[in-house]
mmCIF file of C-alpha atoms and ligand atoms in Angstrom:
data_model
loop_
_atom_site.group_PDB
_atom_site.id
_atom_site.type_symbol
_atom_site.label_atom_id
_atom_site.label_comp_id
_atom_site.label_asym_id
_atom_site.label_seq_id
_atom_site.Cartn_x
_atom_site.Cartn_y
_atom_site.Cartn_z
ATOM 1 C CA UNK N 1 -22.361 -12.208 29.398
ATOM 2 C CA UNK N 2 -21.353 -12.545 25.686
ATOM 3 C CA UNK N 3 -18.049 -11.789 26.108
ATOM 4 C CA UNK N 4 -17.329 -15.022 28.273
ATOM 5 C CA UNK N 5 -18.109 -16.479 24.960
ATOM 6 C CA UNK N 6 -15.546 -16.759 22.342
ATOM 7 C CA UNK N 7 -17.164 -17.960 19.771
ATOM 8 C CA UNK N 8 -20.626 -15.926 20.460
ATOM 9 C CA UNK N 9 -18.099 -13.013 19.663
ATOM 10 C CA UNK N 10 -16.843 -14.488 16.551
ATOM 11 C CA UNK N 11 -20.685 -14.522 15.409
ATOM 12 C CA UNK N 12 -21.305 -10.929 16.079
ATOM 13 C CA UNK N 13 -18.085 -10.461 14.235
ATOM 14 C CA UNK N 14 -19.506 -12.416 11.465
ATOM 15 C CA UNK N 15 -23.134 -10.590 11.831
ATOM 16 C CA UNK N 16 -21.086 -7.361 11.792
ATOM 17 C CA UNK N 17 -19.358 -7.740 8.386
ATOM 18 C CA UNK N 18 -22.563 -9.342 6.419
ATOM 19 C CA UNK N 19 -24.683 -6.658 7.790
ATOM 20 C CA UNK N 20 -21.878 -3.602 8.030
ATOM 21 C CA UNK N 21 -22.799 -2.560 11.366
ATOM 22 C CA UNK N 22 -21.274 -0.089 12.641
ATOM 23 C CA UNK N 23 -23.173 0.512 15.757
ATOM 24 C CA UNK N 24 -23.520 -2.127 19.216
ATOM 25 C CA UNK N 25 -25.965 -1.119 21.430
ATOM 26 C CA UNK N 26 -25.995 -2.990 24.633
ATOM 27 C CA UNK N 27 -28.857 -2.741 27.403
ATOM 28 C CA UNK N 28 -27.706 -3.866 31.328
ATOM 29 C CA UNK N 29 -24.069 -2.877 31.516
ATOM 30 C CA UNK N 30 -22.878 -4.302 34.759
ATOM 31 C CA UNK N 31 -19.107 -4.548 35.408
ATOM 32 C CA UNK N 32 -18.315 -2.990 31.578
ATOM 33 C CA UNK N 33 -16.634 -5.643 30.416
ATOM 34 C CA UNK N 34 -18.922 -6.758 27.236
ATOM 35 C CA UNK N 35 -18.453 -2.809 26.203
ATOM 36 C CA UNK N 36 -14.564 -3.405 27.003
ATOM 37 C CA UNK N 37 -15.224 -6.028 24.594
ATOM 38 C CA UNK N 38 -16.577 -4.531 21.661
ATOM 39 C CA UNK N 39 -15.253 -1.385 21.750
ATOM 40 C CA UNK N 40 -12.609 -2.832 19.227
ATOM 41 C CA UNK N 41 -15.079 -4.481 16.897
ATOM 42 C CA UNK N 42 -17.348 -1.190 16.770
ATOM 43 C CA UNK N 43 -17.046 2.344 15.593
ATOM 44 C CA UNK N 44 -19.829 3.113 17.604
ATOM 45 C CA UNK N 45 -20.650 0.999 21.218
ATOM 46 C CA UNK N 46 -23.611 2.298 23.583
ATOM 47 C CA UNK N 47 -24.666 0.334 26.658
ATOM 48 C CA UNK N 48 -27.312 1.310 29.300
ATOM 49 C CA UNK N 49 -27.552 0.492 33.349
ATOM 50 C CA UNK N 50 -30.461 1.362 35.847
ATOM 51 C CA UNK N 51 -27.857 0.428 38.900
ATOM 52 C CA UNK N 52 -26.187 3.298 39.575
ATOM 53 C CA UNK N 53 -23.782 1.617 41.692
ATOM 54 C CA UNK N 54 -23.224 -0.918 39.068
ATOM 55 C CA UNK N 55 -23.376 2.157 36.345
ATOM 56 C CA UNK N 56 -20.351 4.403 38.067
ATOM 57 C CA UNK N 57 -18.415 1.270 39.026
ATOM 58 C CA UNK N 58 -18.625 0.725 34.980
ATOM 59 C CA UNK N 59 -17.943 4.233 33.604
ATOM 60 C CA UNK N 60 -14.586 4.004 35.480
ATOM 61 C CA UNK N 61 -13.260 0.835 34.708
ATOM 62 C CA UNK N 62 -14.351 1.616 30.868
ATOM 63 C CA UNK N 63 -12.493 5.096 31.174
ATOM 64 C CA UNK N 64 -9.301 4.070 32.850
ATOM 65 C CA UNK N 65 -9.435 0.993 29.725
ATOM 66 C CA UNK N 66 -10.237 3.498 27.263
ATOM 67 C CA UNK N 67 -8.446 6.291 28.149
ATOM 68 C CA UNK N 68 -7.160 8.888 25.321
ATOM 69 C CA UNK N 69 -8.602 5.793 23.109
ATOM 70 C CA UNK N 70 -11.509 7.769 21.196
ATOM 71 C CA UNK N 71 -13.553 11.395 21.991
ATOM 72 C CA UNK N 72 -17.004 10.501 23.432
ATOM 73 C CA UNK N 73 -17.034 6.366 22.388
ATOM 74 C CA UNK N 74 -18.601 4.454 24.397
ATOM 75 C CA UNK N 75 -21.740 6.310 25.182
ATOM 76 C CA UNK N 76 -22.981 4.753 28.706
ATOM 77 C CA UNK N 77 -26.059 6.014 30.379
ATOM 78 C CA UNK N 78 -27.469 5.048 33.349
ATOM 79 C CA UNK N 79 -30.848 4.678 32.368
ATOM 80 C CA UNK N 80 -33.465 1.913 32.480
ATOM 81 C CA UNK N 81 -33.086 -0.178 29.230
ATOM 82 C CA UNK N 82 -36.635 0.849 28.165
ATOM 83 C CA UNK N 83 -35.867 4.639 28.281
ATOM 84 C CA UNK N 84 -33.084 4.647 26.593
ATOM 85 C CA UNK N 85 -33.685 2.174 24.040
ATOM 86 C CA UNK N 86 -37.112 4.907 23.732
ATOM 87 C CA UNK N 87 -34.035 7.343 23.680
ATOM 88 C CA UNK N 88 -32.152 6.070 20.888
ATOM 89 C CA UNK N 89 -34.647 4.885 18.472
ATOM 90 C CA UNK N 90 -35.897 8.286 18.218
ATOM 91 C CA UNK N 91 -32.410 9.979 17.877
ATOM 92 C CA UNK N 92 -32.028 7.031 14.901
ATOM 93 C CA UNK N 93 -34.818 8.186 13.155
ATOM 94 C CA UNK N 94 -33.851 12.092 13.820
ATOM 95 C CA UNK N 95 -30.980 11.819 12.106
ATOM 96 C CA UNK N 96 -32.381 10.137 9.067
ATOM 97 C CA UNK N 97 -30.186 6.643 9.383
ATOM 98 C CA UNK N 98 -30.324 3.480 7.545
ATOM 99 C CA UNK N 99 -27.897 1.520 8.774
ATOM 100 C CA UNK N 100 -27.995 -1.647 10.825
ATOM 101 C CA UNK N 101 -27.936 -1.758 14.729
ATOM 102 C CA UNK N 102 -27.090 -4.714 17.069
ATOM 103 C CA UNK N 103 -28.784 -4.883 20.189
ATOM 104 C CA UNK N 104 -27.457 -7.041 22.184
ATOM 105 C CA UNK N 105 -29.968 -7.472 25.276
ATOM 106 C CA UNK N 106 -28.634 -8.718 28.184
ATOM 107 C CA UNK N 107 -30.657 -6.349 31.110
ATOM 108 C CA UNK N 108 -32.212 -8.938 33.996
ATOM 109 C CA UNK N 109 -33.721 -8.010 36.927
ATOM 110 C CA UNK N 110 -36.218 -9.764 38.896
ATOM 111 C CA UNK N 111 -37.934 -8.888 42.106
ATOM 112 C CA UNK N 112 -40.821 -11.586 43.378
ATOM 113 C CA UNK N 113 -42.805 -8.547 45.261
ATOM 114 C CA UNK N 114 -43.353 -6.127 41.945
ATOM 115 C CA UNK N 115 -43.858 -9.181 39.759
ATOM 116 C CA UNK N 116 -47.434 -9.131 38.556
ATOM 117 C CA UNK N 117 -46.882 -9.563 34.682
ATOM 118 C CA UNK N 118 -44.750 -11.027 32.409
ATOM 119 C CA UNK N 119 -43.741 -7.516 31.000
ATOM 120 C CA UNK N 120 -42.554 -6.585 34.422
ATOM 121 C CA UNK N 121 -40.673 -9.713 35.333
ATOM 122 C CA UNK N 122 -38.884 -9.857 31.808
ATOM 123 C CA UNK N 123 -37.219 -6.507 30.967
ATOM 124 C CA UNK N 124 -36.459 -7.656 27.605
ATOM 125 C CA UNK N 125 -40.540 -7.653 26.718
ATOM 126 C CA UNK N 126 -40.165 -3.919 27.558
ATOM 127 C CA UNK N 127 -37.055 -3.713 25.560
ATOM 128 C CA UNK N 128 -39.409 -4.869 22.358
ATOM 129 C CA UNK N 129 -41.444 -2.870 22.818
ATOM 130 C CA UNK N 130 -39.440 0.424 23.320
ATOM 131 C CA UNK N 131 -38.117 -1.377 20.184
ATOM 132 C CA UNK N 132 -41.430 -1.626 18.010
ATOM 133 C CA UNK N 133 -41.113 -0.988 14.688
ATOM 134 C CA UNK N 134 -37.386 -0.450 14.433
ATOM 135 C CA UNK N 135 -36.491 -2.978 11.103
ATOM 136 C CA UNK N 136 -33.042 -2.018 10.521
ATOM 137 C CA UNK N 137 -31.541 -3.773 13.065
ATOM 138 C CA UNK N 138 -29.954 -7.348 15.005
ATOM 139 C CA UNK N 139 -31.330 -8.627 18.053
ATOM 140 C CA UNK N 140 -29.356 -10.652 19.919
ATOM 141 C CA UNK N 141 -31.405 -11.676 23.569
ATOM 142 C CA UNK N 142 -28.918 -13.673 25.967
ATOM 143 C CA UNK N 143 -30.218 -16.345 28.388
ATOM 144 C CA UNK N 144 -32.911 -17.680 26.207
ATOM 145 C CA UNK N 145 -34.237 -21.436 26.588
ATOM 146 C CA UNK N 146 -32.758 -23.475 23.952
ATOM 147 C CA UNK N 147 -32.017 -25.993 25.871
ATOM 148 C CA UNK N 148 -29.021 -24.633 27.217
ATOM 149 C CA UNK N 149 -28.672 -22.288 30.360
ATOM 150 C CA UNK N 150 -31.402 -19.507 30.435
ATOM 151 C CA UNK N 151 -33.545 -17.463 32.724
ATOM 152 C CA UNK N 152 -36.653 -18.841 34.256
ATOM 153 C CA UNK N 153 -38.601 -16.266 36.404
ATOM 154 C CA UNK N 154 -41.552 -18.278 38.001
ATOM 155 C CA UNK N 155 -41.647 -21.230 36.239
ATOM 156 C CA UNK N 156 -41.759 -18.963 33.204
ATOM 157 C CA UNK N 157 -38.842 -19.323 30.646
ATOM 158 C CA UNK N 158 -37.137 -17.029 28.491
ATOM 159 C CA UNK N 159 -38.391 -18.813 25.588
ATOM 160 C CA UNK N 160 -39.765 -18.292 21.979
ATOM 161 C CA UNK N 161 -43.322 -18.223 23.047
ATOM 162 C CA UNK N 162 -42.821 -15.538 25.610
ATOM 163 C CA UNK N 163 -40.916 -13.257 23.111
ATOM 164 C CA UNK N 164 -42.553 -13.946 19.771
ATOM 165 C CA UNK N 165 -45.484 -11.741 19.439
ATOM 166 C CA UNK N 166 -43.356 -8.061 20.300
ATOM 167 C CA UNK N 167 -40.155 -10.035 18.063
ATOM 168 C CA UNK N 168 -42.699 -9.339 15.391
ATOM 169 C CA UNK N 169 -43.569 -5.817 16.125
ATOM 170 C CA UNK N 170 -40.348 -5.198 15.421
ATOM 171 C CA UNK N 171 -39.723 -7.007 12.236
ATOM 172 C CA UNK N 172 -42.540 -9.392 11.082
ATOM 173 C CA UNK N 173 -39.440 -10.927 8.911
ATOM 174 C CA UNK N 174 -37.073 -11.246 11.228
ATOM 175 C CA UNK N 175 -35.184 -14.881 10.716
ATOM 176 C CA UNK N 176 -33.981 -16.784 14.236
ATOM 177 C CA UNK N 177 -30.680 -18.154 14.937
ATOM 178 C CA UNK N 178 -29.394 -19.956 18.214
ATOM 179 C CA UNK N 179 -26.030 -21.450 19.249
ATOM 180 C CA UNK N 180 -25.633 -24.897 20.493
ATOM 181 C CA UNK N 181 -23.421 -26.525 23.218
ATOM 182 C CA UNK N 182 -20.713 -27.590 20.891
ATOM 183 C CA UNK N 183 -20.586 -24.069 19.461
ATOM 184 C CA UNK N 184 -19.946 -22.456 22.747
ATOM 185 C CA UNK N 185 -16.305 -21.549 23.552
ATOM 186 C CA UNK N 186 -16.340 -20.859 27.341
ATOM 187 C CA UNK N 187 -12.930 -18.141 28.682
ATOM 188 C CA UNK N 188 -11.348 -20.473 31.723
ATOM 189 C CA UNK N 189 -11.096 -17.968 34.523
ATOM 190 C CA UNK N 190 -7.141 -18.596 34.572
ATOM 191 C CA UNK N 191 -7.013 -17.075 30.978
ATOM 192 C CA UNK N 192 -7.661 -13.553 32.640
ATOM 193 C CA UNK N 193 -5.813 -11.379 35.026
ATOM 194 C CA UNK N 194 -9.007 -8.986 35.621
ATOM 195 C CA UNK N 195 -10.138 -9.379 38.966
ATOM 196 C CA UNK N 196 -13.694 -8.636 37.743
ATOM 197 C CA UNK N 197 -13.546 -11.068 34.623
ATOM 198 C CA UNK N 198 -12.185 -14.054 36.785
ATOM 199 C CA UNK N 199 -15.424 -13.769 39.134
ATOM 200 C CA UNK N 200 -17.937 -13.631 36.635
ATOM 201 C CA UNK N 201 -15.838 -16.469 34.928
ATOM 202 C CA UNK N 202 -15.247 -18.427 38.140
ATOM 203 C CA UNK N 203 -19.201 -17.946 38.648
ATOM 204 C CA UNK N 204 -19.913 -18.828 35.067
ATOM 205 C CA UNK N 205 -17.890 -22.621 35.497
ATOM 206 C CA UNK N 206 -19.494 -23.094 38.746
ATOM 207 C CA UNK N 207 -22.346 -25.394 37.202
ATOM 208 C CA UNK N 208 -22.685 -26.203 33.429
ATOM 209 C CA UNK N 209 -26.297 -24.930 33.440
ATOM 210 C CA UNK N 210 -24.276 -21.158 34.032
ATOM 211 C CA UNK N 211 -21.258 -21.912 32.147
ATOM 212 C CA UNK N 212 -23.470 -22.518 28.639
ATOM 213 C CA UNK N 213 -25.535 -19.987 28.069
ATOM 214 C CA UNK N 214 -28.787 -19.956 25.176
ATOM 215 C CA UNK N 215 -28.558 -17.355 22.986
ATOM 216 C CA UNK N 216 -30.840 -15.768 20.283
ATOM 217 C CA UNK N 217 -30.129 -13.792 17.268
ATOM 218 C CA UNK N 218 -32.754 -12.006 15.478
ATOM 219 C CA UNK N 219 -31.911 -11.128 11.615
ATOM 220 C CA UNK N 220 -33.624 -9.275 9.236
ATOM 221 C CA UNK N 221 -32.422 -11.795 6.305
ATOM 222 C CA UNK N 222 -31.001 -15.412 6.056
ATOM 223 C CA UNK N 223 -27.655 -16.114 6.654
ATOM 224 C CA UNK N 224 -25.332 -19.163 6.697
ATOM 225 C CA UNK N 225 -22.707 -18.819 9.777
ATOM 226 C CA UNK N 226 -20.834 -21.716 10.995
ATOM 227 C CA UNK N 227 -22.545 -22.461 14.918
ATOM 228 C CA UNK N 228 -25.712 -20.593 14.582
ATOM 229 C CA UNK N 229 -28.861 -22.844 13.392
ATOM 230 C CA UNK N 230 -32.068 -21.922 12.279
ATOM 231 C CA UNK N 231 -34.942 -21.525 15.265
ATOM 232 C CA UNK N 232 -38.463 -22.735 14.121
HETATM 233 C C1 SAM T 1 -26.532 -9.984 33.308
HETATM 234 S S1 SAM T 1 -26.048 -8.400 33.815
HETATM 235 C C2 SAM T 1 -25.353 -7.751 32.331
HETATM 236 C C3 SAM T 1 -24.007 -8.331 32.014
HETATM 237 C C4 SAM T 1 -23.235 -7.563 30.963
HETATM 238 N N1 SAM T 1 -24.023 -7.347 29.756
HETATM 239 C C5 SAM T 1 -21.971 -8.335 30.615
HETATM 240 O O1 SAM T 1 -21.929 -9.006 29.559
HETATM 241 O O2 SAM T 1 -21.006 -8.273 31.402
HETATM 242 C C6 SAM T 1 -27.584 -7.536 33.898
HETATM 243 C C7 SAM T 1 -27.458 -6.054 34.235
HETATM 244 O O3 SAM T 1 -28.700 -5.430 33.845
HETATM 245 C C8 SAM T 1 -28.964 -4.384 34.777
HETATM 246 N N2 SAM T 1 -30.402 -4.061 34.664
HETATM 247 C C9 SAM T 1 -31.444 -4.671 35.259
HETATM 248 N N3 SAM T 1 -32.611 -4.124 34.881
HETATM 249 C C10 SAM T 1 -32.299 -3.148 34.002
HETATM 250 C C11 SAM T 1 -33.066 -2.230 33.251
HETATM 251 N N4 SAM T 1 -34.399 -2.211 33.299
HETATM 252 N N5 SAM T 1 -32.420 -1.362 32.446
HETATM 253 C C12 SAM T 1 -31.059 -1.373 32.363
HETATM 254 N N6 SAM T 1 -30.283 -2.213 33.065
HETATM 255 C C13 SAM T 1 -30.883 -3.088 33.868
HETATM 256 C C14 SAM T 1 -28.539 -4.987 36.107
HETATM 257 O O4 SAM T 1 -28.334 -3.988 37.071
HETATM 258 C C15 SAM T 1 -27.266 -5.744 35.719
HETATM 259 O O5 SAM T 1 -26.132 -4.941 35.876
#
């Protein structure tokens, strides 16, 4: 959840302007509120949900936010993250584009009975792959083991190793970036009056390990951005 994050939003602010993106794709939607977000700091935001439940319970409370807002922006789909990321590159390509995407991947789901792989516990190894090949772009993959909080499936972490062979299908020159504690900025839950913000947030400060989250951002060139260090 980026947006609990103040200063993880100031660096895809920062990302946004160096690189001129104009387009934030999202993958795992949940409650809308990272699209409620960004809709501000894109032209273009896209975000993608396999829950239906989770997916209609979004597309209204993005709708009644956005409402007479833009024509058509955000695009939301309730898809798997895989399909549509499958969906998008190719509509990318279709249309001839150069420019630079984020994708922000943030789509968890983990089930101990289908588990037999790593590909099938980690949707975000799917999401590389879908993703194979695409160079123009940011990847940004939440809950990764830095040190601070991330997903662990297993006894498997969401860690370099695990991700750096399909990182490199995507763009063998990608450079890596992660935050650190003291450049997290954590939203108290009394600095909301959302209902659905305060219980993430109130979730988020329930143990440090939840409240600081790892990220990592994936960048097709060196850059110099106060809080992000290099990964090696
Ligand atoms: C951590 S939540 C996302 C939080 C959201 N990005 C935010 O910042 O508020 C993960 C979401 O991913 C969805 N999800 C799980 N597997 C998915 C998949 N394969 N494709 C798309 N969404 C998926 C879950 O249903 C859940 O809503």
């Amino acid at each position: 959840m980026s947006w609990t994050d103040r200063k993880s939003i100031d660096h895809i602010k920062q990302l946004r302007d160096i690189f001129k993106v104009k387009t934030f794709v999202e993958t795992g939607t949940f409650k809308g509120i990272n699209v409620i977000t960004h809709l501000p700091n894109f032209d273009m935001v896209y975000s993608c949900e396999s829950d239906e439940e989770n997916y209609d319970y979004a597309r209204k409370k993005i709708q009644d936010y956005w409402i007479n807002k833009t024509e058509g922006n955000p695009y939301i789909y309730n898809q798997t993250s895989k399909e549509f990321l499958k969906f998008f590159k190719k509509f990318y390509k279709e249309a001839k584009r150069k420019d630079t995407i984020i994708f922000y991947l943030d789509a968890h789901f983990y089930d101990p009975k289908n588990n037999k792989s790593n590909k099938d516990r980690f949707v975000v190894l799917q999401e590389l792959k879908a993703l194979k090949g695409f160079k123009n772009c940011i990847i940004i993959i939440h809950d990764f083991d830095n040190n601070l909080g991330h997903i662990t499936y297993d006894g498997i972490s969401l860690d370099f190793k695990l991700l750096e062979k399909d990182l490199n299908k995507v763009n063998p020159n990608f450079k890596f970036y992660t935050n650190e504690l003291s450049s997290c900025d954590i939203v108290r839950p009394y600095e909301t009056d959302d209902p659905d913000e305060r219980a993430n947030l109130e979730y988020a400060w329930s143990k440090p390990e939840k409240t600081f989250r790892g990220i990592l951002y994936c960048v097709p060139k060196k850059i110099n951005i106060k809080g992000l260090k290099e990964w090696n």
